[in-house]
């Protein structure tokens, strides 16, 4: 995929139409930071092994919803779910018998700003396995190679696996974080503006990677770049002021949106 | 018709406007103001260092003189005999200890009455008595010839005083008074010969002692338990070694020379490695820093071993677990501890903690703790516990800062990979802030080593190296510290005397230890910054 087409929104190519199955169901979901409500009655069904993009103006709640999917918001004081539920494979992830730690092993996350640990590349990749108690050297070696290849980073770092991960370039760091996330073999990978700090070439690499990862993972990506959403996603959800405005095939959202707000946003008239 | 002159282009006004104060531009004034502050700090530090050295450095000359007199007055010679006697005394004490244990065993539950038990130990008593008697002649020598040596030294010191008085009279122009003072120089060689001349006696006495000790322990009485018998055999072995060492000591006396010079380095080594700090004694004054240094070190070790887990644990709790409410309660509380005047802590130590610890040590269920029970209320443990209180706020505050500096993103990344809270803390947060935590500990140590009031009041102030052969028991013995000794003795010493200067040298050592600790802490933090950036 070429990194160009900087100005016009390229019409997405028709997607392969395989059978899709729903993996995540969000029903009437409401969420507040203390007294401030950030999400209102969100209803959304996300497909397995597809890329879904969340778009919308700043502050509309994209990150909030994304972080609800692996309960990262539990770590913030005073957050409340005031209505609705999120199910993954039919299981309510906020249910009393759900362990957030187990959930996060199934639902990985890549952050906006790349955040490798101040450890070697090797240790960064296997961190998730180490904490699960995997000790076998040969198995770890194997996973490191597989994950780095999966994140299209292997060739660039294979000779310096034991150097610090912090010494990589921004784009390499972000791919290292993706490798770290896929090393624990999650089912879902959440990406919050993964390319916002990257140059066009690094962005193209990550987008290509997302395209490849789709075969094995369900990917949800938050982005501010219309082009990126158009290039990488199968479906797109448009949010505005904490509400889901429109959710449809990416092609439909960009070419033929039902809602005038969506139309205005994707054509760049506000946002 | 005149063409108006072309309007002059407006000036490109980028020149600096010059406000000058005393011929300096504003920038230079600001620079001088702040530079002045920095310079003051540097000057003060330099002055302190210079002052310490100026007062302290003469110590080494004086100490060399002190050691020279020790030799020339024959005290060093007599001390060989004195040591012979002292070693004998400690063997006797060992023997008494065995007897006490045997008696306790015999009169124990269901045992015999006291007279019966004493009767059963008659053989042992005979041994004790004979062993004790063996040293009597040597003890006589030590006391007789020790007096001679002290006499020589006293006259030497008097002479010094006379000479000083004479000098002062002359300086004041009072020639007649100066003339009236006659200083009779001391002929050390002749004086000391009065002691060394008795060597044949010493030699005979030493040989007798060796023979007597060896033959006394030839036959051992039977003791009621194998354990006691074993102890007695150990005594036998020690006594034989003692007897065998006597020849060497006699040889040392034979080859002793009153006029062998004291090397300049010895004044230094006698201080740094000296195991005795003994002042205003009737015999010889020793200025060895080891007992004080060890005392400071022990007290600090106790303090840190308590304060490090407490301070770092509290920092981790506040940083990672506590709700905002708890943070607002815990942080100021811990920081408030550092506002307690240390003399108040000292009071608390004397009145409450020392008592409480002693009571605790005598509790039945704690008997397994090494060193428990102990009798001294004020000891290294009491002082260490209080110093821990002083170190906790420092360690807590700095460690909390270090933890706070760990980017939030590391934490989130760890949680997002399915790590538990404990795993995140142990594998990510603590390693990432480790250097900050280490320097927090070092600065805590600096705080503790320099603390004076608490140790002066609560450490027990016994100037001796604790007995480490008993393991951890050493930590419940009273100690004295470098800071404590300065505070205690500085008020009483004569300005300019060797004792006064020795205290200054202790101050120098303290100063450098503190400097070193701070330097290390800074270095570690700096390296940490580079690795993160
Ligand atoms: N930790 C928080 N505490 C309180 N309010 C928050 C917190 N995080 C986000 N919010 C609020 O919730 C709302 C949604 O924020 P969110 O970060 O989800 O927006 P976003 O769509 O991701 O925006 P952006 O595109 O700028 O990243 C905003 O109004 C924001 O101010
Ligand atoms: Mg966001």
PDB file of N, CA and C in Angstrom, chain A residues 67 70 72 75-77 101 104-105 107-109 111 115-119 127-128 130-131 166 180-181 184, chain B residues 322-324 408-421 423-424 427-428 431-432 531-533:
ATOM      1  N   UNK A  67     -10.954   2.202  25.751  1.00  0.00           N
ATOM      2  CA  UNK A  67     -10.403   1.741  27.023  1.00  0.00           C
ATOM      3  C   UNK A  67     -11.416   0.997  27.861  1.00  0.00           C
ATOM      4  N   UNK A  70     -11.100  -3.035  27.299  1.00  0.00           N
ATOM      5  CA  UNK A  70     -10.227  -3.919  28.100  1.00  0.00           C
ATOM      6  C   UNK A  70     -10.134  -3.423  29.549  1.00  0.00           C
ATOM      7  N   UNK A  72      -9.350  -0.720  30.913  1.00  0.00           N
ATOM      8  CA  UNK A  72      -8.244   0.111  31.378  1.00  0.00           C
ATOM      9  C   UNK A  72      -8.758   1.271  32.220  1.00  0.00           C
ATOM     10  N   UNK A  75      -8.463   1.666  36.094  1.00  0.00           N
ATOM     11  CA  UNK A  75      -7.298   2.209  36.789  1.00  0.00           C
ATOM     12  C   UNK A  75      -7.468   3.680  37.131  1.00  0.00           C
ATOM     13  N   UNK A  76      -8.528   4.294  36.596  1.00  0.00           N
ATOM     14  CA  UNK A  76      -8.744   5.712  36.887  1.00  0.00           C
ATOM     15  C   UNK A  76      -9.766   5.818  38.014  1.00  0.00           C
ATOM     16  N   UNK A  77      -9.437   6.636  38.998  1.00  0.00           N
ATOM     17  CA  UNK A  77     -10.349   6.776  40.141  1.00  0.00           C
ATOM     18  C   UNK A  77     -11.667   7.401  39.704  1.00  0.00           C
ATOM     19  N   UNK A 101      -7.594  -8.785  34.665  1.00  0.00           N
ATOM     20  CA  UNK A 101      -6.260  -9.180  34.206  1.00  0.00           C
ATOM     21  C   UNK A 101      -6.364 -10.218  33.097  1.00  0.00           C
ATOM     22  N   UNK A 104      -7.527  -8.557  29.910  1.00  0.00           N
ATOM     23  CA  UNK A 104      -6.503  -7.801  29.184  1.00  0.00           C
ATOM     24  C   UNK A 104      -5.532  -8.709  28.447  1.00  0.00           C
ATOM     25  N   UNK A 105      -5.435  -9.951  28.899  1.00  0.00           N
ATOM     26  CA  UNK A 105      -4.602 -10.878  28.128  1.00  0.00           C
ATOM     27  C   UNK A 105      -5.274 -11.229  26.805  1.00  0.00           C
ATOM     28  N   UNK A 107      -7.513  -9.063  25.320  1.00  0.00           N
ATOM     29  CA  UNK A 107      -7.748  -7.827  24.573  1.00  0.00           C
ATOM     30  C   UNK A 107      -6.537  -6.914  24.775  1.00  0.00           C
ATOM     31  N   UNK A 108      -5.651  -6.915  23.792  1.00  0.00           N
ATOM     32  CA  UNK A 108      -4.415  -6.145  23.928  1.00  0.00           C
ATOM     33  C   UNK A 108      -4.612  -4.708  23.498  1.00  0.00           C
ATOM     34  N   UNK A 109      -3.585  -3.908  23.768  1.00  0.00           N
ATOM     35  CA  UNK A 109      -3.740  -2.491  23.469  1.00  0.00           C
ATOM     36  C   UNK A 109      -2.431  -1.881  22.986  1.00  0.00           C
ATOM     37  N   UNK A 111      -0.806   1.981  22.329  1.00  0.00           N
ATOM     38  CA  UNK A 111      -1.143   3.341  22.738  1.00  0.00           C
ATOM     39  C   UNK A 111      -0.740   4.364  21.696  1.00  0.00           C
ATOM     40  N   UNK A 115       5.271   3.302  23.880  1.00  0.00           N
ATOM     41  CA  UNK A 115       5.782   3.263  25.244  1.00  0.00           C
ATOM     42  C   UNK A 115       6.509   1.961  25.551  1.00  0.00           C
ATOM     43  N   UNK A 116       7.602   1.682  24.816  1.00  0.00           N
ATOM     44  CA  UNK A 116       8.368   0.493  25.202  1.00  0.00           C
ATOM     45  C   UNK A 116       8.942   0.667  26.602  1.00  0.00           C
ATOM     46  N   UNK A 117       9.073  -0.438  27.314  1.00  0.00           N
ATOM     47  CA  UNK A 117       9.678  -0.383  28.645  1.00  0.00           C
ATOM     48  C   UNK A 117      11.165  -0.097  28.526  1.00  0.00           C
ATOM     49  N   UNK A 118      11.770   0.490  29.540  1.00  0.00           N
ATOM     50  CA  UNK A 118      13.224   0.704  29.473  1.00  0.00           C
ATOM     51  C   UNK A 118      13.977  -0.606  29.687  1.00  0.00           C
ATOM     52  N   UNK A 119      13.710  -1.554  28.820  1.00  0.00           N
ATOM     53  CA  UNK A 119      14.364  -2.866  28.864  1.00  0.00           C
ATOM     54  C   UNK A 119      14.796  -3.192  27.440  1.00  0.00           C
ATOM     55  N   UNK A 127       7.572  -9.558  27.745  1.00  0.00           N
ATOM     56  CA  UNK A 127       7.075  -9.135  29.064  1.00  0.00           C
ATOM     57  C   UNK A 127       5.764  -9.821  29.430  1.00  0.00           C
ATOM     58  N   UNK A 128       4.819  -9.811  28.481  1.00  0.00           N
ATOM     59  CA  UNK A 128       3.504 -10.395  28.752  1.00  0.00           C
ATOM     60  C   UNK A 128       3.594 -11.875  29.087  1.00  0.00           C
ATOM     61  N   UNK A 130       6.431 -13.393  30.353  1.00  0.00           N
ATOM     62  CA  UNK A 130       7.154 -13.518  31.625  1.00  0.00           C
ATOM     63  C   UNK A 130       6.186 -13.420  32.790  1.00  0.00           C
ATOM     64  N   UNK A 131       5.289 -12.440  32.732  1.00  0.00           N
ATOM     65  CA  UNK A 131       4.396 -12.292  33.874  1.00  0.00           C
ATOM     66  C   UNK A 131       3.393 -13.435  33.940  1.00  0.00           C
ATOM     67  N   UNK A 166      14.275   1.442  23.956  1.00  0.00           N
ATOM     68  CA  UNK A 166      14.087   2.892  23.908  1.00  0.00           C
ATOM     69  C   UNK A 166      14.968   3.514  22.831  1.00  0.00           C
ATOM     70  N   UNK A 180       4.819  -6.548  21.068  1.00  0.00           N
ATOM     71  CA  UNK A 180       4.620  -6.866  22.468  1.00  0.00           C
ATOM     72  C   UNK A 180       3.165  -7.261  22.713  1.00  0.00           C
ATOM     73  N   UNK A 181       2.259  -6.538  22.034  1.00  0.00           N
ATOM     74  CA  UNK A 181       0.850  -6.840  22.234  1.00  0.00           C
ATOM     75  C   UNK A 181       0.484  -8.186  21.621  1.00  0.00           C
ATOM     76  N   UNK A 184       1.352 -12.011  23.338  1.00  0.00           N
ATOM     77  CA  UNK A 184       0.503 -12.753  24.284  1.00  0.00           C
ATOM     78  C   UNK A 184      -0.698 -13.359  23.562  1.00  0.00           C
TER      79      UNK A 184
ATOM     80  N   UNK B 322      -2.743   3.943  47.261  1.00  0.00           N
ATOM     81  CA  UNK B 322      -3.587   4.789  48.096  1.00  0.00           C
ATOM     82  C   UNK B 322      -4.568   5.607  47.266  1.00  0.00           C
ATOM     83  N   UNK B 323      -5.746   5.820  47.844  1.00  0.00           N
ATOM     84  CA  UNK B 323      -6.691   6.734  47.220  1.00  0.00           C
ATOM     85  C   UNK B 323      -6.194   8.151  47.493  1.00  0.00           C
ATOM     86  N   UNK B 324      -6.783   9.103  46.794  1.00  0.00           N
ATOM     87  CA  UNK B 324      -6.337  10.478  46.994  1.00  0.00           C
ATOM     88  C   UNK B 324      -6.450  10.871  48.466  1.00  0.00           C
ATOM     89  N   UNK B 408       3.679   7.361  33.377  1.00  0.00           N
ATOM     90  CA  UNK B 408       2.419   6.644  33.527  1.00  0.00           C
ATOM     91  C   UNK B 408       2.254   5.625  32.421  1.00  0.00           C
ATOM     92  N   UNK B 409       2.839   5.949  31.274  1.00  0.00           N
ATOM     93  CA  UNK B 409       2.682   5.079  30.110  1.00  0.00           C
ATOM     94  C   UNK B 409       3.248   3.683  30.366  1.00  0.00           C
ATOM     95  N   UNK B 410       4.321   3.588  31.143  1.00  0.00           N
ATOM     96  CA  UNK B 410       4.879   2.262  31.450  1.00  0.00           C
ATOM     97  C   UNK B 410       3.862   1.434  32.206  1.00  0.00           C
ATOM     98  N   UNK B 411       3.232   2.099  33.148  1.00  0.00           N
ATOM     99  CA  UNK B 411       2.263   1.422  33.995  1.00  0.00           C
ATOM    100  C   UNK B 411       1.112   0.899  33.151  1.00  0.00           C
ATOM    101  N   UNK B 412       0.598   1.794  32.297  1.00  0.00           N
ATOM    102  CA  UNK B 412      -0.551   1.418  31.479  1.00  0.00           C
ATOM    103  C   UNK B 412      -0.180   0.275  30.546  1.00  0.00           C
ATOM    104  N   UNK B 413       1.014   0.365  29.947  1.00  0.00           N
ATOM    105  CA  UNK B 413       1.421  -0.687  29.018  1.00  0.00           C
ATOM    106  C   UNK B 413       1.476  -2.021  29.748  1.00  0.00           C
ATOM    107  N   UNK B 414       1.982  -1.991  30.981  1.00  0.00           N
ATOM    108  CA  UNK B 414       2.091  -3.228  31.732  1.00  0.00           C
ATOM    109  C   UNK B 414       0.711  -3.803  32.036  1.00  0.00           C
ATOM    110  N   UNK B 415      -0.195  -2.943  32.504  1.00  0.00           N
ATOM    111  CA  UNK B 415      -1.542  -3.430  32.807  1.00  0.00           C
ATOM    112  C   UNK B 415      -2.211  -3.957  31.547  1.00  0.00           C
ATOM    113  N   UNK B 416      -1.996  -3.254  30.428  1.00  0.00           N
ATOM    114  CA  UNK B 416      -2.664  -3.651  29.186  1.00  0.00           C
ATOM    115  C   UNK B 416      -2.173  -5.012  28.707  1.00  0.00           C
ATOM    116  N   UNK B 417      -0.992  -5.436  29.198  1.00  0.00           N
ATOM    117  CA  UNK B 417      -0.504  -6.756  28.806  1.00  0.00           C
ATOM    118  C   UNK B 417      -0.950  -7.829  29.781  1.00  0.00           C
ATOM    119  N   UNK B 418      -1.817  -7.463  30.704  1.00  0.00           N
ATOM    120  CA  UNK B 418      -2.361  -8.454  31.618  1.00  0.00           C
ATOM    121  C   UNK B 418      -1.525  -8.643  32.863  1.00  0.00           C
ATOM    122  N   UNK B 419      -0.755  -7.622  33.253  1.00  0.00           N
ATOM    123  CA  UNK B 419       0.030  -7.749  34.485  1.00  0.00           C
ATOM    124  C   UNK B 419      -0.842  -7.340  35.673  1.00  0.00           C
ATOM    125  N   UNK B 420      -0.604  -8.002  36.795  1.00  0.00           N
ATOM    126  CA  UNK B 420      -1.314  -7.607  38.008  1.00  0.00           C
ATOM    127  C   UNK B 420      -0.619  -6.371  38.578  1.00  0.00           C
ATOM    128  N   UNK B 421      -1.218  -5.828  39.614  1.00  0.00           N
ATOM    129  CA  UNK B 421      -0.646  -4.640  40.219  1.00  0.00           C
ATOM    130  C   UNK B 421       0.746  -4.917  40.782  1.00  0.00           C
ATOM    131  N   UNK B 423       2.833  -7.318  39.959  1.00  0.00           N
ATOM    132  CA  UNK B 423       3.813  -7.543  38.885  1.00  0.00           C
ATOM    133  C   UNK B 423       4.250  -6.220  38.283  1.00  0.00           C
ATOM    134  N   UNK B 424       3.302  -5.331  38.083  1.00  0.00           N
ATOM    135  CA  UNK B 424       3.654  -4.034  37.506  1.00  0.00           C
ATOM    136  C   UNK B 424       4.607  -3.285  38.419  1.00  0.00           C
ATOM    137  N   UNK B 427       8.085  -5.373  38.529  1.00  0.00           N
ATOM    138  CA  UNK B 427       8.855  -5.566  37.298  1.00  0.00           C
ATOM    139  C   UNK B 427       9.044  -4.291  36.500  1.00  0.00           C
ATOM    140  N   UNK B 428       8.182  -3.340  36.683  1.00  0.00           N
ATOM    141  CA  UNK B 428       8.294  -2.130  35.867  1.00  0.00           C
ATOM    142  C   UNK B 428       8.611  -0.908  36.724  1.00  0.00           C
ATOM    143  N   UNK B 431      11.981  -1.216  39.133  1.00  0.00           N
ATOM    144  CA  UNK B 431      13.219  -1.141  38.347  1.00  0.00           C
ATOM    145  C   UNK B 431      13.417   0.202  37.656  1.00  0.00           C
ATOM    146  N   UNK B 432      12.325   0.784  37.144  1.00  0.00           N
ATOM    147  CA  UNK B 432      12.491   2.050  36.431  1.00  0.00           C
ATOM    148  C   UNK B 432      12.892   3.173  37.372  1.00  0.00           C
ATOM    149  N   UNK B 531      19.957   7.450  31.298  1.00  0.00           N
ATOM    150  CA  UNK B 531      19.430   6.208  30.755  1.00  0.00           C
ATOM    151  C   UNK B 531      17.956   6.344  30.373  1.00  0.00           C
ATOM    152  N   UNK B 532      17.232   7.207  31.087  1.00  0.00           N
ATOM    153  CA  UNK B 532      15.822   7.377  30.740  1.00  0.00           C
ATOM    154  C   UNK B 532      15.684   8.215  29.472  1.00  0.00           C
ATOM    155  N   UNK B 533      16.501   9.261  29.354  1.00  0.00           N
ATOM    156  CA  UNK B 533      16.343  10.244  28.271  1.00  0.00           C
ATOM    157  C   UNK B 533      16.724   9.679  26.931  1.00  0.00           C
TER     158      UNK B 533
END
